[in-house]
Amino acid sequence: MHMADALISPVVGGAMWAATAGVAAYSIKKVQTEMDEKKIPLMGVMGAFIFASQMINFTIPATGSSGHIGGGLILAILLGPYAGFLTIASVLAIQALFFADGGLLAYGCNVFNMGFFSCFIAYPLIYKVLMKKEYSTKRIFLASVLTAVIGLQLGAFGVVLETLFSGKTELPFGTFVLLMQPIHLAIGVVEGLVTAAIATYIWNARPEIMEKASSGETIGNISIKKVVAGLVAAAVVTGAGLSWFASSNPDGLEWAMIKTAGTAELEATGGLHQQLSDLQSKTAFLPDYSFQANEDQPEQSTGEGEEAWPAVDGGTSTSGLVGGSLTLILAALVGGGISLMKRRKYRINS
Amino acid sequence: MSHHKLEVRNLHFNYPDGHNAVKGMSFSIHHGESVGIIGANGAGKSTLLMLLMGVLFPSQGEVCVGDVQVTKKTLPMIRQRLGMVFQDPDDQLFMNTVYDDVAFGPRNYKLNEKEVEKRVLNALEVVGILHLKDRAPFKLSGGEKRAAAIASVLSMQPDILVMDEPSAALDPKSRRRVMELLRSFKHTKIVTSHDLDMIYEMCDRTIVIKNGEIAADGVTSEILVNAELMDACGLEVPLALQNCPVCGSKK
Amino acid sequence: MSHHKLEVRNLHFNYPDGHNAVKGMSFSIHHGESVGIIGANGAGKSTLLMLLMGVLFPSQGEVCVGDVQVTKKTLPMIRQRLGMVFQDPDDQLFMNTVYDDVAFGPRNYKLNEKEVEKRVLNALEVVGILHLKDRAPFKLSGGEKRAAAIASVLSMQPDILVMDEPSAALDPKSRRRVMELLRSFKHTKIVTSHDLDMIYEMCDRTIVIKNGEIAADGVTSEILVNAELMDACGLEVPLALQNCPVCGSKK
Amino acid sequence: MANIADSIYNMRLLDDLARQETVIHKLHPLVKLLTTVSYLTVVVSFGRYEVAGLLPLFFYPVMVLALAELPVKPILLRILLVSPFIIGIGILNPVFDQQTFVLAGREFSRGWVTFLSILLKSGLTVTAALLLIATTGMDRLAGALRILKVPRVFVLQLLLTYRYISVLMEEVARTLRAYSLRAPKQKGVHRSAWGSLAGQLLLRTFDRAQRIYEAMCLRGFSGEYHSGEINKICRWDWAYLGGWVVFFILARTYNLPLLIGSLLTGVIR
Ligand SMILES: Nc1ncnc2c1ncn2[C@@H]1O[C@H](COP(=O)(O)OP(=O)(O)OP(=O)(O)O)[C@@H](O)[C@H]1O
Ligand SMILES: Nc1ncnc2c1ncn2[C@@H]1O[C@H](COP(=O)(O)OP(=O)(O)OP(=O)(O)O)[C@@H](O)[C@H]1O
Ligand SMILES: [Mg+2]
Ligand SMILES: [Mg+2]
């Protein structure tokens, strides 16, 4: 459930980056004060392990399909929430850079969706609480599945909200939710079951590893109060980010569309945008300059300062097509030219 | 028993990054032969074994076990006939107890539990670790792990046993034990190793690989004493043969 | 240069699970000696090395380097004098280029970047892999990795070099190269190995360990030919000294 | 399993590419990072109906690809492989937005425009991220992060993760290979082996981490992490960054293709 750069707006990306950076900074502080530096290589190598273990396909009984683990929960269980969160963050960074899973701008969203929810909400509020009394196989299974499911549901909901607020797709909120949540319910169950199987194994083979994480320095002293405070802070940050986004949603076009030619589909999302649009006109982060550009065009038929659908006007669309093709051709020529020159230089040199 | 014959014809293989690791190998191995495959680091030994096992598929040429070509389709059948022991036993032991590990293969072939038990106990007996059957694999010593890994393959009753560097990281006694064990396996054996002394003692036939090609293929006692050939392939005459005061001058 | 002396007095060590892995070892190693430590799988060799390096601390007894006892406090000073090469070079090459890896130690000791460069280039030169300096360790071959791991320790200019099974998984030529390389290191060397032929050629002195105790300590050429002792400790006389398999003659 | 091999090659390929020495590779890593981030921000800031305005932004990846002498094919392949999620979500746009418009005498659903816009953005952003790593490399990028005051703990951890991915992936690959040899008809790992297979891999990972930590300590590691010095940012670096940022702002401010197009069509008329 990686968010991609192409689906978010700069403001949503920025807000989530800020939230993630905040949580990460706090985690780093915690890691440095509460743990021995022994954990640093452990975090690094565990990050690599998560990567590698994502290649294992676990066959899901009675379905014939298979799934793999995301890793957030098992990291929280073994390393504690702070180190777990940081480890997930580095896994996601490498995925973004080398595999183009997610992206650099969406990185904040992804860390938040996949790290924050499982390490700082699902883990302390569910897993920890359930496991407080005793360790048993049954309990590990129950706690893992519940935790994984809830963590993933939150994460999936995060994806929905972030996508929606970015306004790059036409997907209505309801449809998107109905699409995302059930899929992630299934994924969560698998994740929970596999995590439980691993945790049980480790619990039997090397209990000291898990004892340390669960009772020890790292997690023992997260109080519920702190978690709630953290949640509130996160909510504030997110809220602030979202209203910032709202105030600057560059995509005013749709708003114009509703006014000029409201359709049933557009109204579904239109309500939200309508509310946000007042703020939008006041402050503009990267205002959609194409409006201005269009203002300069005498052929432009609408004069409200907002862009009408370019295709309404034959002249603009032709210019667009011609200009667009030219731009692309030019880009290709420049690239080709440079490569050619470079190659020739090599030949001369050698 | 012609179905135990292993035939390799004009085998080529490229790794996805373009590295040409196997360049036109051909040979055939008859039932009951014990063959050593030797070569420098990176010569292509492990790659060849993976091609034989159908873990990788050749870009050209073919591998036939008996009269059946190794393809995706025939794989399940082929693998029942071939058993492979990995260099690092840790990679191969993934169940909770030694017993379960050894039983894993037979259970996958849907044998009934009685037959499974018979095979498991038999395999553990052969490698001499019956007493370890309820232990967890990760608590065993290096030599014990190796024995368990071999048992886990023997329980599948393969016709051909393939081993990648079976003596690595073992102390001299455990190495001897593994060699004994392999000697007692009566079917076809294919062994790669840098331990040329082991190859010398265990294998009748040796294939020397150099840069993905077969540099020599013949009787072990002739090939391994050929100092010139060994040197050209990044190898050495087995230590036990070096400087023999009696016959050393002949070599 | 008495400060290069390594002294072990009545060393005991228990693993947290209660396993008593080292039971009262004592010996001392003088400057410039090359010492082989041999023993069966699980005898306690690696544990002993870790005690020497201060990775583990003895439950009883002491280790002294020069006149300084190895304790948590003296550790930083001690470690600058000792360099250890791990069995698996992957555990030791944790940076992203060979250069950075070899520079890791010197940089930790706060040398300036010029001095660091000098040491790194020198170390790479000595082991003969200067051309690999900008490569990523995960792309090197086994032998190259081993050389890089050795260089990463040499750059710290240790007085004592400790190696855990340096010849494992290497082909015969690479093994020779590592042996040459170690021979060129002029300070004290301590090497564990199952490759008794290597110990025989490289070390003047050998310590035999059996079940966490010292079973023998003396001149290599006397100890390794003692078939009875070797046999009792799960070992064997080096292959090069065993009966010639060709002519069967005793050496 | 093919997946594992592919992932390793992909990482190694990018790693190899990052070792070249071209004008782009020699730029300061921080400058490249900042350029990439500004580029991404600009691309993403375009509205959902924007297609033409995005086209000038093709200049950036094309120029970098050419100047850095990178092979086009593997990078294009990456873009194609990536993001079924994007296509999955984007393909619904034409379903939900069926307003039509006329272009060159034919009717199109407006949803296709938004879909095209998303695809373009996806291609451009993915390429930009890959170009960053393919011209900078992980270690120099980590250096840039340090200059940005990203805490040492995180950077060291990131580098270790990167370093050990291939080691652990190969370990997992070997284990899966051993598994599949004894379970010929299974696609994935059976439930009975879930815990023990993954659990043992995990324990081995733990032990390995322990050994790595010891190896680091033996070479004087004390929580501090020193990487080599990175050269200062020079004038040429600033010029590179400045040049691109100005271009991005221009491309964002003016719909360049439309301008060119209307100029041209105007002239022709
Ligand atoms: N996954 C891979 N991708 C690309 N090249 C590979 C891969 N695995 C191996 N190679 C290369 O193929 C060649 C043959 O490798 P192989 O592992 O078969 O050698 P080997 O003879 O088993 O060596 P060793 O004695 O060190 O085990 C080597 O040059 C190696 O670098
Ligand atoms: N972390 C540990 N916890 C408990 N016991 C251990 C641990 N590590 C090693 N041992 C035990 O201590 C003994 C000595 O182990 P050590 O690793 O020192 O043997 P070794 O001589 O190096 O063997 P090898 O030749 O196989 O490397 C063994 O019996 C081993 O099982
Ligand atoms: Mg091999
Ligand atoms: Mg050892």
PDB file of N, CA and C and ligand atoms in Angstrom, chain B residues 15-17 19 21 39-48 87 165 194, chain C residues 169, chain D residues 9 170, ligand 1:
ATOM      1  N   TYR B  15      23.479 -15.429 -16.267  1.00  0.00           N
ATOM      2  CA  TYR B  15      22.736 -14.784 -15.190  1.00  0.00           C
ATOM      3  C   TYR B  15      22.053 -13.540 -15.744  1.00  0.00           C
ATOM      4  N   PRO B  16      20.996 -13.103 -15.076  1.00  0.00           N
ATOM      5  CA  PRO B  16      20.235 -11.963 -15.620  1.00  0.00           C
ATOM      6  C   PRO B  16      21.107 -10.729 -15.862  1.00  0.00           C
ATOM      7  N   ASP B  17      22.188 -10.591 -15.114  1.00  0.00           N
ATOM      8  CA  ASP B  17      23.034  -9.424 -15.347  1.00  0.00           C
ATOM      9  C   ASP B  17      23.947  -9.631 -16.545  1.00  0.00           C
ATOM     10  N   HIS B  19      26.084 -12.099 -17.012  1.00  0.00           N
ATOM     11  CA  HIS B  19      27.263 -12.922 -16.786  1.00  0.00           C
ATOM     12  C   HIS B  19      27.053 -14.329 -17.336  1.00  0.00           C
ATOM     13  N   ALA B  21      27.841 -17.744 -17.085  1.00  0.00           N
ATOM     14  CA  ALA B  21      28.486 -18.571 -16.064  1.00  0.00           C
ATOM     15  C   ALA B  21      28.753 -19.998 -16.536  1.00  0.00           C
ATOM     16  N   GLY B  39      37.006 -26.780  -9.311  1.00  0.00           N
ATOM     17  CA  GLY B  39      37.326 -25.566 -10.052  1.00  0.00           C
ATOM     18  C   GLY B  39      37.544 -24.424  -9.079  1.00  0.00           C
ATOM     19  N   ALA B  40      38.129 -23.350  -9.567  1.00  0.00           N
ATOM     20  CA  ALA B  40      38.432 -22.205  -8.711  1.00  0.00           C
ATOM     21  C   ALA B  40      37.144 -21.546  -8.236  1.00  0.00           C
ATOM     22  N   ASN B  41      37.252 -20.619  -7.293  1.00  0.00           N
ATOM     23  CA  ASN B  41      36.093 -19.829  -6.874  1.00  0.00           C
ATOM     24  C   ASN B  41      35.507 -19.127  -8.088  1.00  0.00           C
ATOM     25  N   GLY B  42      34.202 -19.261  -8.261  1.00  0.00           N
ATOM     26  CA  GLY B  42      33.556 -18.574  -9.374  1.00  0.00           C
ATOM     27  C   GLY B  42      33.660 -19.293 -10.698  1.00  0.00           C
ATOM     28  N   ALA B  43      34.145 -20.525 -10.694  1.00  0.00           N
ATOM     29  CA  ALA B  43      34.303 -21.246 -11.959  1.00  0.00           C
ATOM     30  C   ALA B  43      32.940 -21.617 -12.546  1.00  0.00           C
ATOM     31  N   GLY B  44      31.950 -21.808 -11.688  1.00  0.00           N
ATOM     32  CA  GLY B  44      30.617 -22.142 -12.175  1.00  0.00           C
ATOM     33  C   GLY B  44      30.090 -23.456 -11.636  1.00  0.00           C
ATOM     34  N   LYS B  45      30.695 -23.970 -10.584  1.00  0.00           N
ATOM     35  CA  LYS B  45      30.287 -25.254 -10.032  1.00  0.00           C
ATOM     36  C   LYS B  45      28.865 -25.201  -9.470  1.00  0.00           C
ATOM     37  N   SER B  46      28.635 -24.228  -8.601  1.00  0.00           N
ATOM     38  CA  SER B  46      27.309 -24.160  -7.984  1.00  0.00           C
ATOM     39  C   SER B  46      26.247 -23.894  -9.039  1.00  0.00           C
ATOM     40  N   THR B  47      26.581 -23.075 -10.008  1.00  0.00           N
ATOM     41  CA  THR B  47      25.631 -22.801 -11.087  1.00  0.00           C
ATOM     42  C   THR B  47      25.277 -24.084 -11.824  1.00  0.00           C
ATOM     43  N   LEU B  48      26.285 -24.879 -12.103  1.00  0.00           N
ATOM     44  CA  LEU B  48      26.038 -26.147 -12.788  1.00  0.00           C
ATOM     45  C   LEU B  48      25.102 -27.031 -11.970  1.00  0.00           C
ATOM     46  N   GLN B  87      25.680 -26.209   0.738  1.00  0.00           N
ATOM     47  CA  GLN B  87      26.944 -25.948   1.399  1.00  0.00           C
ATOM     48  C   GLN B  87      26.734 -25.586   2.867  1.00  0.00           C
ATOM     49  N   GLU B 165      30.037 -28.725  -1.689  1.00  0.00           N
ATOM     50  CA  GLU B 165      31.038 -28.553  -0.639  1.00  0.00           C
ATOM     51  C   GLU B 165      30.628 -29.139   0.713  1.00  0.00           C
ATOM     52  N   HIS B 194      36.306 -27.795  -2.694  1.00  0.00           N
ATOM     53  CA  HIS B 194      37.679 -27.298  -2.788  1.00  0.00           C
ATOM     54  C   HIS B 194      38.621 -28.242  -2.048  1.00  0.00           C
TER      55      HIS B 194
ATOM     56  N   ALA C 169      36.302 -22.067   2.597  1.00  0.00           N
ATOM     57  CA  ALA C 169      35.591 -21.776   1.351  1.00  0.00           C
ATOM     58  C   ALA C 169      36.456 -21.160   0.252  1.00  0.00           C
TER      59      ALA C 169
ATOM     60  N   TYR D   9      19.687  -7.811  -8.644  1.00  0.00           N
ATOM     61  CA  TYR D   9      20.323  -7.231  -9.837  1.00  0.00           C
ATOM     62  C   TYR D   9      20.007  -5.772  -9.962  1.00  0.00           C
ATOM     63  N   GLU D 170      20.245 -13.248  -0.365  1.00  0.00           N
ATOM     64  CA  GLU D 170      20.813 -14.489  -0.877  1.00  0.00           C
ATOM     65  C   GLU D 170      20.600 -15.625   0.109  1.00  0.00           C
TER      66      GLU D 170
HETATM   67  N1  LIG E   1      23.159 -14.598  -8.886  1.00  0.00           N
HETATM   68  C1  LIG E   1      24.191 -14.326  -9.675  1.00  0.00           C
HETATM   69  N2  LIG E   1      24.141 -13.302 -10.541  1.00  0.00           N
HETATM   70  C2  LIG E   1      25.172 -13.009 -11.348  1.00  0.00           C
HETATM   71  N3  LIG E   1      26.305 -13.691 -11.385  1.00  0.00           N
HETATM   72  C3  LIG E   1      26.414 -14.728 -10.541  1.00  0.00           C
HETATM   73  C4  LIG E   1      25.383 -15.099  -9.655  1.00  0.00           C
HETATM   74  N4  LIG E   1      25.781 -16.168  -8.940  1.00  0.00           N
HETATM   75  C5  LIG E   1      27.010 -16.450  -9.363  1.00  0.00           C
HETATM   76  N5  LIG E   1      27.400 -15.586 -10.328  1.00  0.00           N
HETATM   77  C6  LIG E   1      28.660 -15.594 -11.049  1.00  0.00           C
HETATM   78  O1  LIG E   1      28.719 -16.786 -11.792  1.00  0.00           O
HETATM   79  C7  LIG E   1      30.014 -17.347 -11.710  1.00  0.00           C
HETATM   80  C8  LIG E   1      29.920 -18.771 -11.225  1.00  0.00           C
HETATM   81  O2  LIG E   1      29.433 -18.749  -9.893  1.00  0.00           O
HETATM   82  P1  LIG E   1      29.303 -20.069  -9.036  1.00  0.00           P
HETATM   83  O3  LIG E   1      28.627 -19.730  -7.767  1.00  0.00           O
HETATM   84  O4  LIG E   1      28.703 -21.137  -9.882  1.00  0.00           O
HETATM   85  O5  LIG E   1      30.821 -20.417  -8.746  1.00  0.00           O
HETATM   86  P2  LIG E   1      31.419 -21.620  -7.908  1.00  0.00           P
HETATM   87  O6  LIG E   1      32.239 -22.393  -8.854  1.00  0.00           O
HETATM   88  O7  LIG E   1      30.350 -22.337  -7.170  1.00  0.00           O
HETATM   89  O8  LIG E   1      32.355 -20.841  -6.902  1.00  0.00           O
HETATM   90  P3  LIG E   1      32.691 -21.167  -5.342  1.00  0.00           P
HETATM   91  O9  LIG E   1      33.782 -22.149  -5.361  1.00  0.00           O
HETATM   92  O10 LIG E   1      33.198 -19.855  -4.813  1.00  0.00           O
HETATM   93  O11 LIG E   1      31.448 -21.647  -4.703  1.00  0.00           O
HETATM   94  C9  LIG E   1      30.824 -16.440 -10.821  1.00  0.00           C
HETATM   95  O12 LIG E   1      31.616 -15.610 -11.636  1.00  0.00           O
HETATM   96  C10 LIG E   1      29.811 -15.620 -10.094  1.00  0.00           C
HETATM   97  O13 LIG E   1      30.281 -14.318  -9.850  1.00  0.00           O
END
